[in-house]
Structure formats: structure tokens, C-alpha cells
Short mmCIF file of C-alpha atoms in Angstrom, two decimals:
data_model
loop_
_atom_site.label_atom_id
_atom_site.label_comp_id
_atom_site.label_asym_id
_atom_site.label_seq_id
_atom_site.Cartn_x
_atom_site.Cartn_y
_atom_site.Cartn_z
CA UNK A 30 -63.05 -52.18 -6.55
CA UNK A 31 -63.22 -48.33 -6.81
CA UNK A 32 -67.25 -46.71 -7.07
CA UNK A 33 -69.33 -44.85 -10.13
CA UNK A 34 -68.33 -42.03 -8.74
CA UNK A 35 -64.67 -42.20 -7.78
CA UNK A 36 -64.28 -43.38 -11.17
CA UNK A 37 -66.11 -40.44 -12.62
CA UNK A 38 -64.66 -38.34 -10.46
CA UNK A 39 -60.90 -38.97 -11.85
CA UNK A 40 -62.40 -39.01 -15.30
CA UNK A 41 -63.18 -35.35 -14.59
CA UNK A 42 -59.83 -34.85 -13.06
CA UNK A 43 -58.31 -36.23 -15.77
CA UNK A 44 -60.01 -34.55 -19.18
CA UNK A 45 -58.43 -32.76 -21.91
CA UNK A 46 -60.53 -29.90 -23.00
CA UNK A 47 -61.61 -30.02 -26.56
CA UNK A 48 -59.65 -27.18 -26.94
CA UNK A 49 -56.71 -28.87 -26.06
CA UNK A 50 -56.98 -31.45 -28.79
CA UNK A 51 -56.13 -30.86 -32.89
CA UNK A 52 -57.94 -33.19 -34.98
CA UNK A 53 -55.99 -33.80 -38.29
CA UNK A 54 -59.00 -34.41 -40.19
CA UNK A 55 -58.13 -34.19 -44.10
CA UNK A 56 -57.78 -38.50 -44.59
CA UNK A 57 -60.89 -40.04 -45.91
CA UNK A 58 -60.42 -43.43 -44.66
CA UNK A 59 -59.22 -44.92 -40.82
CA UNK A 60 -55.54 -43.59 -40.27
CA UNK A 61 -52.90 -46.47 -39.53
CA UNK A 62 -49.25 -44.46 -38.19
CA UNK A 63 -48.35 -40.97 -37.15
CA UNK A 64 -45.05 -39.69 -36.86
CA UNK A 65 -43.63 -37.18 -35.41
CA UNK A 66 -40.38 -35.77 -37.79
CA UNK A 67 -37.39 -36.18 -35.43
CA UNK A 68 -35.90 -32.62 -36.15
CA UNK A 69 -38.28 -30.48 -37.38
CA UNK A 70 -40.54 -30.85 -34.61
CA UNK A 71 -43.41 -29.11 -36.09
CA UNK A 72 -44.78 -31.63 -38.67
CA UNK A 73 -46.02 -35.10 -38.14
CA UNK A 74 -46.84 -37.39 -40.83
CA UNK A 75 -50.47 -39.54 -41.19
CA UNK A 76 -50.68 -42.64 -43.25
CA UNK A 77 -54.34 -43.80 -44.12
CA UNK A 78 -56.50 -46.31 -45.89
CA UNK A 79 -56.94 -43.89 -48.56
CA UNK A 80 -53.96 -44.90 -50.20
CA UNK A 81 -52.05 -41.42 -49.18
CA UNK A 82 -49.75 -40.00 -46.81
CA UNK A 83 -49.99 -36.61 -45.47
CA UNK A 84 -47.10 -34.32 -43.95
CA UNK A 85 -48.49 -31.87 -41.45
CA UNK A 86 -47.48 -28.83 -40.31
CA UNK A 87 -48.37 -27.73 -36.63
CA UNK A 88 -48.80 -23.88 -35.60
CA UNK A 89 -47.19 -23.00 -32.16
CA UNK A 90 -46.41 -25.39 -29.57
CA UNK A 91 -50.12 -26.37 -28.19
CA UNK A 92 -53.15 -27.51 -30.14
CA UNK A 93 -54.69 -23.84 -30.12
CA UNK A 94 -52.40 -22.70 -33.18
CA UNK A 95 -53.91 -25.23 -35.18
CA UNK A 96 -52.23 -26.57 -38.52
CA UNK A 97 -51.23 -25.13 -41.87
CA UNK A 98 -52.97 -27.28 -45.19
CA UNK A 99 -51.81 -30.63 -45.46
CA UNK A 100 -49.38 -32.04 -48.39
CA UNK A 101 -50.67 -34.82 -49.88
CA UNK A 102 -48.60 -37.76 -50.74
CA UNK A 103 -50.78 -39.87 -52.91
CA UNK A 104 -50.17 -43.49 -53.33
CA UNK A 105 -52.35 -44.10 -56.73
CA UNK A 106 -52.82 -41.75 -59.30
CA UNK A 107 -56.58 -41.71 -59.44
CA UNK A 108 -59.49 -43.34 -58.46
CA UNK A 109 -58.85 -46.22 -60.17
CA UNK A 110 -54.94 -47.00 -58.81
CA UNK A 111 -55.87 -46.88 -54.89
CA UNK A 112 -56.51 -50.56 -54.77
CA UNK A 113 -54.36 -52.03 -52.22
CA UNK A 114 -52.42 -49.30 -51.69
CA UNK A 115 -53.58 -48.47 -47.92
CA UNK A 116 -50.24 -46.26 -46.49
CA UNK A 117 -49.63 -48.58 -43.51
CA UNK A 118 -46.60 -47.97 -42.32
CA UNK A 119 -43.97 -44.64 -42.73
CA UNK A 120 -41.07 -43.04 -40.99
CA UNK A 121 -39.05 -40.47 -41.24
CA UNK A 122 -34.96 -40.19 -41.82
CA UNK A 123 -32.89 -39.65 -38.90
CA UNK A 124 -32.10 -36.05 -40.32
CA UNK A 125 -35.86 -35.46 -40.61
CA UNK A 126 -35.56 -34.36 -44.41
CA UNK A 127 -36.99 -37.62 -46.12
CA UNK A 128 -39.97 -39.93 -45.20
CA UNK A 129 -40.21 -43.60 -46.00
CA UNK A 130 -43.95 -44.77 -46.75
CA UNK A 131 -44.89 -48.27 -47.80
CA UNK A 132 -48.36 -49.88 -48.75
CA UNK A 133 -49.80 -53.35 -49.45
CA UNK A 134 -48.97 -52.68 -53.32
CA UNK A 135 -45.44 -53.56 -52.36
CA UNK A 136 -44.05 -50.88 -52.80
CA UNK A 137 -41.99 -48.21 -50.71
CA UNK A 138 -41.95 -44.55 -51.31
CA UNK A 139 -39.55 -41.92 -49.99
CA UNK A 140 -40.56 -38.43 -50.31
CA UNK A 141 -39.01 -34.92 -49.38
CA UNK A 142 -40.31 -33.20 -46.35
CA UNK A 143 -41.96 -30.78 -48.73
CA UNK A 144 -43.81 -33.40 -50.01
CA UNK A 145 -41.77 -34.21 -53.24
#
């Protein structure tokens, strides 16, 4: 069984620096998939418990060029329409031009990779 401090000691070894690290941070509720578009290699798509999708786009090839704004994909029109429409699952097309969302309203959305 390995020490406190071996154990602490790889932890050390083994941080990422905060500035390492891009927090996507635009969802108001728990995110449930990321995925990263299969061709255009600098977005990556959220689906969240706040009945939307967003596509983002990443700056550069590490987390220090941070992210342009978001596009929101929303899943209920207002306030009102979220119910059950948590974005649980998504994926995008092999060609990386359209992404497939679905929700527990039962239904399945496919968007551009603009976001319409």
C-alpha cells in the first residue's frame, strides 16, 4: 500500500495547471455529452440539463487561446417548453457538417454546424 506522501507526491507530478484547462462554462444546468466534431477539429459540442445544446468553437490548439461565444441550440422555446427536454445525448455526422441531438421529449434534432 503506497504512503500520504508518495501518493501526494505523484499527485504533484501529475497536475494540470489551471492554465492548462478551458472551462466551457455558458450551460446552466449539469452537462451530460461532449463531442468533439470529427473534421473540424476546433469545435466540440455540450449537451446539458438545460434543455440546449451548444457548439463550441476552440482558439488555437491548447487551452490558452480560449473559445469564441457559444451557439446555442435550444431545445424549448422559452421558459415554459424546457420540461423534459434535458439534451442527453448528441453526435456529430461523419463529415462533421451536421449534429444529431436528442432529449427525453422524444424527440431528435439535427442542426448545421453553424448552429442552424
Amino acid at each position: 500500500q503506497q504512503s500520504a506522501a508518495t501518493i501526494e507526491e505523484e499527485d504533484r507530478l501529475t497536475a494540470i495547471h489551471p492554465r492548462e484547462v478551458m472551462e466551457l462554462s455558458q450551460h446552466t444546468s449539469e452537462v451530460f455529452m461532449c463531442a468533439w466534431n470529427p473534421r473540424f477539429t476546433n469545435l466540440i459540442a455540450t449537451g446539458s440539463g438545460d434543455a440546449s445544446a451548444r457548439i463550441w468553437a476552440i482558439n488555437g490548439k491548447d487551452a490558452s487561446g480560449g473559445c469564441r461565444q457559444s451557439i446555442l441550440l435550444p431545445h424549448g422555446h422559452d421558459s415554459s417548453d424546457k420540461k423534459n427536454k434535458d439534451v442527453t445525448t448528441l453526435e456529430w455526422s461523419s463529415n462533421g457538417e451536421l449534429l444529431a441531438t436528442g432529449s427525453y421529449d422524444g424527440v431528435a434534432r439535427v442542426w448545421s454546424r453553424n448552429g442552424e
